[in-house]
Each structure stands twice: as structure tokens, then as C-alpha cells.
mmCIF file of C-alpha atoms in Angstrom:
data_model
loop_
_atom_site.group_PDB
_atom_site.id
_atom_site.type_symbol
_atom_site.label_atom_id
_atom_site.label_comp_id
_atom_site.label_asym_id
_atom_site.label_seq_id
_atom_site.Cartn_x
_atom_site.Cartn_y
_atom_site.Cartn_z
ATOM 1 C CA MET A 163 44.348 34.663 184.622
ATOM 2 C CA SER A 164 46.745 31.884 185.691
ATOM 3 C CA SER A 165 50.211 31.487 184.184
ATOM 4 C CA ARG A 166 49.115 28.169 182.657
ATOM 5 C CA ARG A 167 46.286 29.803 180.709
ATOM 6 C CA ILE A 168 48.473 32.743 179.677
ATOM 7 C CA ALA A 169 51.061 30.322 178.279
ATOM 8 C CA LEU A 170 48.332 28.452 176.421
ATOM 9 C CA LEU A 171 46.980 31.679 174.940
ATOM 10 C CA ALA A 172 50.462 32.774 173.941
ATOM 11 C CA SER A 173 50.998 29.551 171.992
ATOM 12 C CA PHE A 174 47.737 30.070 170.114
ATOM 13 C CA CYS A 175 48.737 33.651 169.318
ATOM 14 C CA VAL A 176 51.451 32.237 167.101
ATOM 15 C CA LEU A 177 48.950 30.138 165.155
ATOM 16 C CA PHE A 178 45.965 32.474 164.877
ATOM 17 C CA PRO A 179 46.052 36.125 163.720
ATOM 18 C CA THR A 180 43.081 37.271 165.824
ATOM 19 C CA CYS A 181 45.140 36.987 168.989
ATOM 20 C CA THR A 182 47.548 39.738 170.034
ATOM 21 C CA VAL A 183 50.896 38.981 171.622
ATOM 22 C CA GLY A 184 50.311 41.313 174.552
ATOM 23 C CA TRP A 185 47.814 43.791 175.857
ATOM 24 C CA PHE A 186 48.360 45.810 172.732
ATOM 25 C CA GLY A 187 49.691 44.896 169.329
ATOM 26 C CA CYS A 188 47.487 47.403 167.510
ATOM 27 C CA ALA A 189 49.524 50.093 165.719
ATOM 28 C CA ASP A 190 52.675 49.038 167.560
ATOM 29 C CA ASP A 191 54.627 49.783 164.386
ATOM 30 C CA LEU A 192 53.907 53.487 164.960
ATOM 31 C CA TRP A 193 55.577 53.488 168.363
ATOM 32 C CA SER A 194 59.229 54.317 168.934
ATOM 33 C CA ASP A 195 61.282 52.591 171.634
ATOM 34 C CA ALA A 196 61.123 55.775 173.725
ATOM 35 C CA LEU A 197 57.328 55.820 173.664
ATOM 36 C CA ARG A 198 57.124 52.103 174.260
ATOM 37 C CA SER A 199 59.117 52.390 177.473
ATOM 38 C CA SER A 200 57.272 55.444 178.821
ATOM 39 C CA ARG A 201 55.116 55.125 181.921
ATOM 40 C CA SER A 202 51.925 56.970 182.763
ATOM 41 C CA ARG A 203 51.081 58.553 186.092
ATOM 42 C CA SER A 204 47.693 58.220 187.770
ATOM 43 C CA ALA A 205 47.179 61.978 187.507
ATOM 44 C CA GLN A 206 47.492 61.692 183.724
ATOM 45 C CA ALA A 207 45.039 58.806 183.456
ATOM 46 C CA GLU A 208 42.412 60.778 185.361
ATOM 47 C CA ARG A 209 42.375 63.335 182.551
ATOM 48 C CA PHE A 210 40.800 60.862 180.122
ATOM 49 C CA SER A 211 37.952 58.384 179.884
ATOM 50 C CA ILE A 212 36.018 56.562 177.179
ATOM 51 C CA GLU A 213 32.326 57.122 176.466
ATOM 52 C CA VAL A 214 30.199 54.538 174.677
ATOM 53 C CA ARG A 215 26.673 55.304 173.474
ATOM 54 C CA GLU A 216 24.208 53.686 171.120
ATOM 55 C CA ARG A 217 24.684 54.979 167.588
ATOM 56 C CA GLY A 218 22.128 57.656 166.724
ATOM 57 C CA SER A 219 21.251 58.167 170.378
ATOM 58 C CA GLN A 220 22.645 59.941 173.427
ATOM 59 C CA ARG A 221 21.680 57.003 175.610
ATOM 60 C CA ARG A 222 24.497 55.085 177.196
ATOM 61 C CA SER A 223 24.202 51.363 176.716
ATOM 62 C CA PHE A 224 25.925 48.685 178.739
ATOM 63 C CA VAL A 225 24.774 45.670 176.713
ATOM 64 C CA PHE A 226 25.371 44.665 173.123
ATOM 65 C CA SER A 227 23.674 42.366 170.655
ATOM 66 C CA ARG A 228 25.071 40.833 167.488
ATOM 67 C CA GLY A 229 26.199 43.491 165.016
ATOM 68 C CA LYS A 230 24.888 46.398 167.112
ATOM 69 C CA GLU A 231 26.671 49.708 166.465
ATOM 70 C CA PHE A 232 27.957 52.155 169.074
ATOM 71 C CA ALA A 233 29.445 55.658 169.070
ATOM 72 C CA VAL A 234 32.766 55.721 170.936
ATOM 73 C CA GLN A 235 34.662 58.834 172.069
ATOM 74 C CA ILE A 236 37.794 59.608 174.058
ATOM 75 C CA VAL A 237 36.785 62.320 176.527
ATOM 76 C CA GLY A 238 39.139 64.609 178.409
ATOM 77 C CA ASP A 239 42.133 66.792 177.633
ATOM 78 C CA SER A 240 43.647 67.408 174.189
ATOM 79 C CA PHE A 241 46.123 64.854 172.830
ATOM 80 C CA SER A 242 48.445 64.407 169.871
ATOM 81 C CA TRP A 243 48.052 60.670 169.274
ATOM 82 C CA ALA A 244 45.669 57.893 170.293
ATOM 83 C CA GLU A 245 44.809 54.306 169.441
ATOM 84 C CA ILE A 246 41.659 52.489 170.578
ATOM 85 C CA HIS A 247 40.174 49.017 170.133
ATOM 86 C CA ALA A 248 37.929 46.515 171.957
ATOM 87 C CA ARG A 249 38.958 43.311 173.709
ATOM 88 C CA SER A 250 37.226 40.278 175.147
ATOM 89 C CA ALA A 251 37.162 40.326 178.951
ATOM 90 C CA LEU A 252 37.211 36.524 179.116
ATOM 91 C CA PHE A 253 40.054 36.250 176.596
ATOM 92 C CA PRO A 254 41.953 39.565 176.945
ATOM 93 C CA TYR A 255 44.433 38.662 174.205
ATOM 94 C CA PHE A 256 41.674 38.744 171.573
ATOM 95 C CA VAL A 257 40.610 41.887 169.726
ATOM 96 C CA VAL A 258 36.865 41.918 168.935
ATOM 97 C CA GLY A 259 34.475 43.904 166.750
ATOM 98 C CA GLU A 260 35.259 46.404 164.000
ATOM 99 C CA PHE A 261 35.021 50.148 163.408
ATOM 100 C CA VAL A 262 32.759 51.452 160.643
ATOM 101 C CA ARG A 263 33.691 53.965 157.948
ATOM 102 C CA PRO A 264 33.988 56.869 157.695
ATOM 103 C CA PRO A 265 36.271 57.681 160.640
ATOM 104 C CA PRO A 266 36.041 61.178 162.173
ATOM 105 C CA LYS A 267 38.480 63.956 161.322
ATOM 106 C CA TYR A 268 42.092 63.365 162.476
ATOM 107 C CA PHE A 269 41.653 59.571 162.604
ATOM 108 C CA GLN A 270 42.090 56.532 160.363
ATOM 109 C CA LEU A 271 40.975 52.905 160.572
ATOM 110 C CA ARG A 272 43.609 50.185 160.790
ATOM 111 C CA ASN A 273 43.676 46.427 160.870
ATOM 112 C CA CYS A 274 44.673 44.838 164.157
ATOM 113 C CA SER A 275 45.761 41.253 164.795
ATOM 114 C CA GLY A 276 44.415 40.188 161.424
ATOM 115 C CA ARG A 277 41.006 41.786 161.964
ATOM 116 C CA ILE A 278 39.948 44.384 159.408
ATOM 117 C CA ASN A 279 39.254 47.875 160.801
ATOM 118 C CA ALA A 280 39.531 46.628 164.379
ATOM 119 C CA SER A 281 41.481 49.707 165.509
ATOM 120 C CA VAL A 282 41.300 53.506 165.174
ATOM 121 C CA VAL A 283 44.522 55.540 165.123
ATOM 122 C CA THR A 284 45.187 59.284 165.034
ATOM 123 C CA LEU A 285 46.663 60.618 161.793
ATOM 124 C CA SER A 286 50.300 61.688 161.897
ATOM 125 C CA GLY A 287 50.767 65.314 162.922
ATOM 126 C CA ALA A 288 47.220 65.760 164.223
ATOM 127 C CA ASN A 289 46.416 67.600 167.429
ATOM 128 C CA VAL A 290 43.019 66.504 168.705
ATOM 129 C CA SER A 291 40.986 68.898 170.834
ATOM 130 C CA ARG A 292 39.013 68.008 173.940
ATOM 131 C CA ARG A 293 35.977 66.928 171.926
ATOM 132 C CA HIS A 294 36.325 65.007 168.676
ATOM 133 C CA GLY A 295 33.941 63.193 166.381
ATOM 134 C CA ALA A 296 32.745 59.745 167.440
ATOM 135 C CA PHE A 297 34.148 56.462 166.156
ATOM 136 C CA PHE A 298 31.410 54.087 165.055
ATOM 137 C CA TRP A 299 32.055 50.544 166.229
ATOM 138 C CA ARG A 300 30.143 47.364 165.338
ATOM 139 C CA ALA A 301 29.830 44.538 167.867
ATOM 140 C CA PRO A 302 30.914 40.976 166.957
ATOM 141 C CA SER A 303 28.541 38.808 164.947
ATOM 142 C CA SER A 304 28.260 36.433 167.889
ATOM 143 C CA SER A 305 27.710 37.164 171.575
ATOM 144 C CA ARG A 306 29.858 34.135 172.433
ATOM 145 C CA ALA A 307 32.753 36.568 172.727
ATOM 146 C CA GLY A 308 31.338 37.349 176.165
ATOM 147 C CA PRO A 309 31.872 40.650 177.999
ATOM 148 C CA LEU A 310 34.135 43.142 176.250
ATOM 149 C CA ALA A 311 35.763 46.503 176.912
ATOM 150 C CA PHE A 312 37.547 49.262 175.029
ATOM 151 C CA VAL A 313 41.162 50.129 175.822
ATOM 152 C CA ALA A 314 43.180 53.050 174.475
ATOM 153 C CA ARG A 315 46.686 54.459 174.417
ATOM 154 C CA ILE A 316 46.925 58.230 174.377
ATOM 155 C CA LEU A 317 50.000 60.354 173.744
ATOM 156 C CA THR A 318 50.105 63.762 175.419
ATOM 157 C CA GLU A 319 52.879 66.228 176.122
ATOM 158 C CA ASP A 320 53.370 64.488 179.459
ATOM 159 C CA GLY A 321 53.821 60.991 178.048
ATOM 160 C CA THR A 322 51.727 57.891 177.474
ATOM 161 C CA VAL A 323 48.428 57.240 179.221
ATOM 162 C CA LEU A 324 46.583 53.935 179.332
ATOM 163 C CA VAL A 325 42.820 54.378 179.564
ATOM 164 C CA GLN A 326 40.173 51.697 179.986
ATOM 165 C CA LEU A 327 36.407 51.827 180.284
ATOM 166 C CA ASN A 328 35.248 53.211 183.615
ATOM 167 C CA GLU A 329 38.679 54.638 184.464
ATOM 168 C CA LEU A 330 36.727 57.410 186.204
ATOM 169 C CA PRO A 331 33.520 56.906 188.219
ATOM 170 C CA MET A 332 30.286 57.091 186.221
ATOM 171 C CA GLN A 333 31.980 56.571 182.883
ATOM 172 C CA SER A 334 31.118 53.830 180.425
ATOM 173 C CA PRO A 335 31.726 50.330 181.833
ATOM 174 C CA ILE A 336 32.299 46.883 180.403
ATOM 175 C CA LEU A 337 29.731 45.892 177.765
ATOM 176 C CA THR A 338 28.011 42.547 178.258
ATOM 177 C CA PRO A 339 25.968 40.410 175.829
ATOM 178 C CA LEU A 340 22.237 41.075 175.831
ATOM 179 C CA ASP A 341 21.485 37.351 175.818
ATOM 180 C CA ALA A 342 24.029 36.412 178.510
ATOM 181 C CA GLN A 343 22.805 33.559 180.697
ATOM 182 C CA PHE A 344 23.753 32.916 184.323
ATOM 183 C CA GLU A 345 25.324 29.481 183.820
ATOM 184 C CA HIS A 346 27.311 27.610 186.439
ATOM 185 C CA THR A 347 29.173 25.610 183.778
ATOM 186 C CA SER A 348 31.676 28.456 183.482
ATOM 187 C CA CYS A 349 32.376 28.605 187.227
ATOM 188 C CA GLY A 350 36.005 28.019 188.134
ATOM 189 C CA ARG A 351 37.040 28.534 184.514
ATOM 190 C CA ASP A 352 35.819 31.908 183.248
ATOM 191 C CA TYR A 353 34.157 33.196 186.427
ATOM 192 C CA GLY A 354 34.575 32.901 190.156
ATOM 193 C CA CYS A 355 31.319 31.729 191.748
ATOM 194 C CA ALA A 356 29.569 31.283 195.080
ATOM 195 C CA THR A 357 26.067 30.381 196.232
ATOM 196 C CA ILE A 358 24.371 31.032 199.578
ATOM 197 C CA GLY A 359 21.467 29.005 200.929
ATOM 198 C CA GLU A 360 20.235 25.455 200.676
ATOM 199 C CA ARG A 361 17.793 26.504 197.961
ATOM 200 C CA ALA A 362 20.267 28.743 196.099
ATOM 201 C CA TYR A 363 18.968 31.857 197.825
ATOM 202 C CA VAL A 364 21.648 34.017 196.186
ATOM 203 C CA SER A 365 24.071 32.988 193.456
ATOM 204 C CA VAL A 366 26.907 35.233 192.328
ATOM 205 C CA ARG A 367 29.636 35.041 189.737
ATOM 206 C CA TRP A 368 32.321 37.575 188.869
ATOM 207 C CA ARG A 369 35.130 38.233 186.412
ATOM 208 C CA CYS A 370 38.045 40.654 186.831
ATOM 209 C CA PHE A 371 39.161 42.737 183.866
ATOM 210 C CA ARG A 372 42.193 44.926 184.565
ATOM 211 C CA GLU A 373 41.225 47.087 187.568
ATOM 212 C CA HIS A 374 37.493 46.365 187.361
ATOM 213 C CA VAL A 375 35.175 43.499 188.279
ATOM 214 C CA LEU A 376 32.028 42.433 186.454
ATOM 215 C CA VAL A 377 29.542 41.045 189.020
ATOM 216 C CA GLU A 378 26.386 39.075 188.175
ATOM 217 C CA LEU A 379 23.932 37.990 190.870
ATOM 218 C CA ALA A 380 20.703 36.019 190.901
ATOM 219 C CA SER A 381 18.262 35.985 193.821
ATOM 220 C CA ILE A 382 16.046 32.920 193.558
ATOM 221 C CA ASP A 383 12.702 32.270 195.289
ATOM 222 C CA LEU A 384 12.724 35.867 196.441
ATOM 223 C CA ASP A 385 10.078 37.681 198.442
ATOM 224 C CA SER A 386 8.299 40.781 197.186
ATOM 225 C CA ALA A 387 10.982 43.005 198.767
ATOM 226 C CA THR A 388 14.612 41.918 198.767
ATOM 227 C CA ALA A 389 18.143 43.308 198.612
ATOM 228 C CA PHE A 390 21.296 41.555 197.438
ATOM 229 C CA GLY A 391 24.766 42.589 196.287
ATOM 230 C CA MET A 392 28.461 42.740 197.185
ATOM 231 C CA THR A 393 30.576 44.899 199.464
ATOM 232 C CA THR A 394 32.859 47.496 197.884
ATOM 233 C CA GLY A 395 34.615 48.506 201.114
ATOM 234 C CA GLN A 396 34.571 47.930 204.852
ATOM 235 C CA ASN A 397 31.192 49.649 205.333
ATOM 236 C CA THR A 398 29.962 50.144 201.767
ATOM 237 C CA ALA A 399 28.162 47.898 199.317
ATOM 238 C CA ALA A 400 26.672 47.892 195.836
ATOM 239 C CA LEU A 401 23.140 46.530 196.252
ATOM 240 C CA CYS A 402 20.342 45.523 193.921
ATOM 241 C CA THR A 403 16.831 45.875 195.337
ATOM 242 C CA VAL A 404 13.319 44.739 194.482
ATOM 243 C CA LYS A 405 10.627 46.769 196.254
ATOM 244 C CA SER A 406 7.109 45.575 197.025
ATOM 245 C CA SER A 407 5.701 48.731 195.390
ATOM 246 C CA ARG A 408 7.480 47.859 192.099
ATOM 247 C CA PRO A 409 7.931 44.073 192.174
ATOM 248 C CA LEU A 410 8.887 43.784 188.497
ATOM 249 C CA ARG A 411 11.728 46.302 188.648
ATOM 250 C CA VAL A 412 15.310 45.693 189.815
ATOM 251 C CA SER A 413 16.979 48.880 191.105
ATOM 252 C CA PHE A 414 20.602 49.533 192.009
ATOM 253 C CA ARG A 415 22.770 51.969 193.938
ATOM 254 C CA GLU A 416 25.637 52.158 196.425
ATOM 255 C CA TYR A 417 24.885 52.114 200.142
ATOM 256 C CA LYS A 418 26.504 52.811 203.486
ATOM 257 C CA LEU A 419 26.182 49.823 205.811
ATOM 258 C CA THR A 420 25.352 50.386 209.481
ATOM 259 C CA SER A 421 25.885 48.301 212.596
ATOM 260 C CA SER A 422 22.112 47.827 212.879
ATOM 261 C CA ARG A 423 22.075 45.757 209.671
ATOM 262 C CA HIS A 424 20.491 48.601 207.717
ATOM 263 C CA ALA A 425 21.839 50.414 204.667
ATOM 264 C CA PHE A 426 21.368 54.005 203.578
ATOM 265 C CA PRO A 427 22.085 55.612 200.187
ATOM 266 C CA SER A 428 25.680 56.718 199.696
ATOM 267 C CA LYS A 429 27.041 59.561 197.586
ATOM 268 C CA SER A 430 29.814 57.290 196.353
ATOM 269 C CA ARG A 431 29.924 56.601 192.618
ATOM 270 C CA ASN A 432 32.394 53.735 192.399
ATOM 271 C CA ALA A 433 29.987 51.144 190.992
ATOM 272 C CA THR A 434 28.069 51.141 187.711
ATOM 273 C CA PHE A 435 24.708 49.458 187.143
ATOM 274 C CA LEU A 436 24.663 47.421 183.945
ATOM 275 C CA ARG A 437 21.349 45.625 183.896
ATOM 276 C CA GLY A 438 18.564 44.308 186.134
ATOM 277 C CA ARG A 439 15.788 41.874 185.311
ATOM 278 C CA ARG A 440 12.936 40.080 187.070
ATOM 279 C CA ASP A 441 11.567 36.804 185.716
ATOM 280 C CA SER A 442 9.003 34.880 187.726
ATOM 281 C CA GLY A 443 10.642 34.040 191.063
ATOM 282 C CA THR A 444 14.166 35.120 190.095
ATOM 283 C CA ALA A 445 15.775 38.559 190.030
ATOM 284 C CA THR A 446 19.102 39.001 188.249
ATOM 285 C CA CYS A 447 21.410 41.979 188.516
ATOM 286 C CA ARG A 448 24.626 42.916 186.725
ATOM 287 C CA PHE A 449 27.024 45.678 187.777
ATOM 288 C CA GLU A 450 30.680 46.685 187.776
ATOM 289 C CA ILE A 451 32.856 47.590 190.774
ATOM 290 C CA PRO A 452 36.545 48.422 191.260
ATOM 291 C CA ARG A 453 38.876 45.496 191.867
ATOM 292 C CA PRO A 454 38.924 44.862 195.656
ATOM 293 C CA GLN A 455 42.019 45.871 197.593
ATOM 294 C CA GLY A 456 43.008 43.897 200.660
ATOM 295 C CA ARG A 457 40.515 41.432 202.126
ATOM 296 C CA LEU A 458 38.002 39.551 200.014
ATOM 297 C CA PRO A 459 34.558 41.137 199.561
ATOM 298 C CA ALA A 460 31.365 39.768 201.076
ATOM 299 C CA ILE A 461 28.009 38.850 199.572
ATOM 300 C CA VAL A 462 25.203 40.912 201.117
ATOM 301 C CA PHE A 463 21.539 39.913 201.206
ATOM 302 C CA GLY A 464 18.431 40.919 203.131
ATOM 303 C CA LYS A 465 15.077 42.687 202.906
ATOM 304 C CA VAL A 466 13.794 46.125 201.902
ATOM 305 C CA ASP A 467 11.837 48.118 204.502
ATOM 306 C CA LYS A 468 8.722 50.228 203.905
ATOM 307 C CA TYR A 469 10.905 53.274 203.194
ATOM 308 C CA GLY A 470 12.722 51.478 200.398
ATOM 309 C CA HIS A 471 15.979 51.039 202.343
ATOM 310 C CA PRO A 472 17.774 47.668 202.619
ATOM 311 C CA SER A 473 17.323 46.151 206.082
ATOM 312 C CA ALA A 474 17.926 42.936 208.033
ATOM 313 C CA LEU A 475 21.113 42.559 206.014
ATOM 314 C CA ARG A 476 23.487 39.647 206.365
ATOM 315 C CA LYS A 477 27.057 39.522 205.101
ATOM 316 C CA LYS A 478 28.903 36.364 204.116
ATOM 317 C CA ARG A 479 32.596 36.886 203.522
ATOM 318 C CA LEU A 480 34.148 35.021 200.609
ATOM 319 C CA ARG A 481 36.999 32.761 201.628
ATOM 320 C CA GLY A 482 39.605 31.346 199.344
ATOM 321 C CA GLY A 483 42.568 32.420 197.280
ATOM 322 C CA ASP A 484 42.999 35.219 194.776
ATOM 323 C CA PHE A 485 39.618 36.867 194.183
ATOM 324 C CA CYS A 486 40.478 37.391 190.505
ATOM 325 C CA ASP A 487 41.532 33.762 189.914
ATOM 326 C CA PRO A 488 38.359 31.924 188.801
ATOM 327 C CA SER A 489 39.820 28.516 189.686
ATOM 328 C CA ALA A 490 39.939 29.572 193.349
ATOM 329 C CA PHE A 491 36.131 29.861 193.421
ATOM 330 C CA PRO A 492 34.673 26.948 191.422
ATOM 331 C CA MET A 493 31.548 26.698 193.625
ATOM 332 C CA PRO A 494 31.790 22.919 194.197
ATOM 333 C CA HIS A 495 28.565 22.947 196.239
ATOM 334 C CA ARG A 496 26.009 25.297 197.705
ATOM 335 C CA HIS A 497 26.896 27.094 200.907
ATOM 336 C CA SER A 498 24.644 27.381 203.921
ATOM 337 C CA HIS A 499 23.718 30.700 205.460
ATOM 338 C CA ALA A 500 25.911 29.848 208.429
ATOM 339 C CA LYS A 501 29.110 29.432 206.441
ATOM 340 C CA LEU A 502 30.358 30.686 203.103
ATOM 341 C CA SER A 503 33.671 29.370 201.880
ATOM 342 C CA ALA A 504 35.317 28.428 198.635
ATOM 343 C CA THR A 505 38.130 25.931 198.345
ATOM 344 C CA ALA A 506 40.736 26.375 195.664
ATOM 345 C CA SER A 507 40.260 23.897 192.865
ATOM 346 C CA THR A 508 43.034 21.364 192.266
ATOM 347 C CA GLU A 509 41.642 20.193 188.933
ATOM 348 C CA PRO A 510 43.757 21.283 185.933
ATOM 349 C CA TYR A 511 41.966 23.107 183.117
ATOM 350 C CA PRO A 512 44.399 23.029 180.173
ATOM 351 C CA TRP A 513 42.316 20.802 177.875
ATOM 352 C CA ILE A 514 39.071 22.597 178.718
ATOM 353 C CA SER A 515 40.742 25.931 178.036
ATOM 354 C CA MET A 516 42.149 24.647 174.754
ATOM 355 C CA ILE A 517 38.763 23.443 173.494
ATOM 356 C CA LEU A 518 37.053 26.689 174.475
ATOM 357 C CA LEU A 519 39.809 28.785 172.969
ATOM 358 C CA MET A 520 39.731 26.933 169.636
ATOM 359 C CA SER A 521 35.947 27.342 169.500
ATOM 360 C CA PHE A 522 36.337 31.046 170.210
ATOM 361 C CA VAL A 523 38.985 31.407 167.485
ATOM 362 C CA ARG A 524 36.798 29.645 164.913
ATOM 363 C CA MET A 525 33.943 31.973 165.811
ATOM 364 C CA MET A 526 36.132 35.061 165.442
ATOM 365 C CA LEU A 527 37.679 34.082 162.078
#
């Protein structure tokens, strides 16, 4: 998020109680200066993760609808104190949703940023074992909040640990609205976007949230067997596929790319499949990958051979500024197969951001 938008959000935080001053602001009154200044180590963070499942079911769910309830748990080592809440990925300074009574043993519900029961905090003096009862959390009454994620602070004997969804591979990722639409109106503002092909062969948009990236792709006018996705490394990619044997199903996994333009299944588990859908001549796919390090990722597209492996793959490297700055990838026009580039936008967005933010605040109040 640009400094201009952060400053705008900060000014609204003074006026509206649903906005936190910083990344936290929930149960900050329970933290001493010593704890507030402590720093976590990566080895500590790897000891914890957050699991999210549908309430009354063991099935993990990566989408939410209005008012849907989930069971949330902190998984890992024992700890003496923890606080957890959910935030909007598009507006990270907003706390969303609420936890439902009764809380599990060792925990209590607390208000956060003016929202009732928006946070769960460990009771004073408690020592929570590796497995505790689930917190029941209810999604916002409107899906206009956009993608969201849970964040937590955990106090152990070693210090403070910051944990976010999908901190470890194969753990629960960002939750996205069930009725989310692939709209280009948000490109350059809330999402970075790019399109390949004169007939919009592949469209992609993405949004960074902390160390993770939510990626949404749409393959339009596709054949009966197609593959499309994004690279996750120099020779690896997260690909969605539609096979001729199952033309109505969108599958997903990570692949190793070869010099012969083929891809073979990889044992890597760095990406998480969120949702796939096929409607008429369009296939859409939603997944989460780690934030890219170094060079910008590439969009990958091609066919699927008779063995079900992606083949005849082509890669188009994104070109532009900061991958996680949506304004650097506004998708001003469609890109040909021969060239894929994105020019940084010079248009200011303060008034657009203000209107959207005020609408979001009214919805959350």
C-alpha cells in the first residue's frame, strides 16, 4: 500500500472506531512496554499456525459468505498468552467479523476498534496446551469487505510471535468472498492486473497481504484442455488446469517447469488452492502463493497433454514497478502474446480511495 493511502487511512482512523491505528490495536492495553518492543525469530513463528474450518465440520473452507461461521484454532506449541482477530486484506487497518459466545476454556472475548467481540484474548495466568478448544467466528454481514485473514500475537517463554494465515505450507490461507467477481474496475487500485492476448486469453489480478499473495486468474475462450497460472520461482509454477476428460472441473497443483515447455508435478507445497470454477467458455481459478522475492513473476499459459500434464507452455514476465503496489499494474490495455508489460500509473487515487473507504466504513458500522 502506498504512503499516500496509508496516510489517508490513518486520518480516517481518528474519525471512525472500526479502524485500528496500526497492525494491531486489539488488547494493546494488556501489553507492557517490554512485550511491545520484543521481536520474534523465524524459528519461533514456525512453531505456530492458524487453522480455519467450517463450524460443525472438519472441512477446511477458503471462501466465506455473509454471516457464515467458522471454527478457528491456534495450532502448534504451548503458549501463555495469545490474541487473535480478522482483518480485511484490501484495507488492512480494518478489523472485520466477530467471535461468537461461548469462548473456549482459557479465553475471553473482547471488543476491538469499536467492534463488539471482534477479538479473542487468553485469560490472565492461563497456560494453553498444544491443542485448545476452537473459537467460533462469524463472517461480516456483507462480502464487500473483500478478502480477509486472521492474524495473532502469541506470547511464549521465548518472546512474542506474530502468526498469520498460511505461515506454514498447507495451512489455512486467506478467505475470499463466495460471490467475488473478477472485475477490472478495481485494477490499479485494490489489485494489480494484467491481460494476455488480443481476445483476453488470460486475465490475472493479484493482491499482496503481508508475506502472501492472493492470485485470481480467468482463462477466456479456452479449449477443452488448458493450463494457466503464475510462476513461484525460477523453474516452478502454480498452475490451474482443465482436462478434456473432465471439462467442467478446474484442478490445481504446483509444477516443475522444464526447458521443453512441459511441466511435471512438484512435491513443493508453497501454494494453496482456494477455488476453481468453469462457466461456459471461461475458467476461473483462485490461489495463494508466497510473496515473490527478487524478479517479478511470470504468467504461464498453455495446453494439457493426454497424460494430464501441462505442455506447450509459454511464460510472459510481468514488467513494471513494485509487484505489491497495485498502481504499478493498472492494466491500461490488453497485452499481446509477444509482449507483456505494465506501465506504472501516474494518475492519483486519493479521491477514489476516500470514496471507497467511506463506503466501506458505512458498511462496517
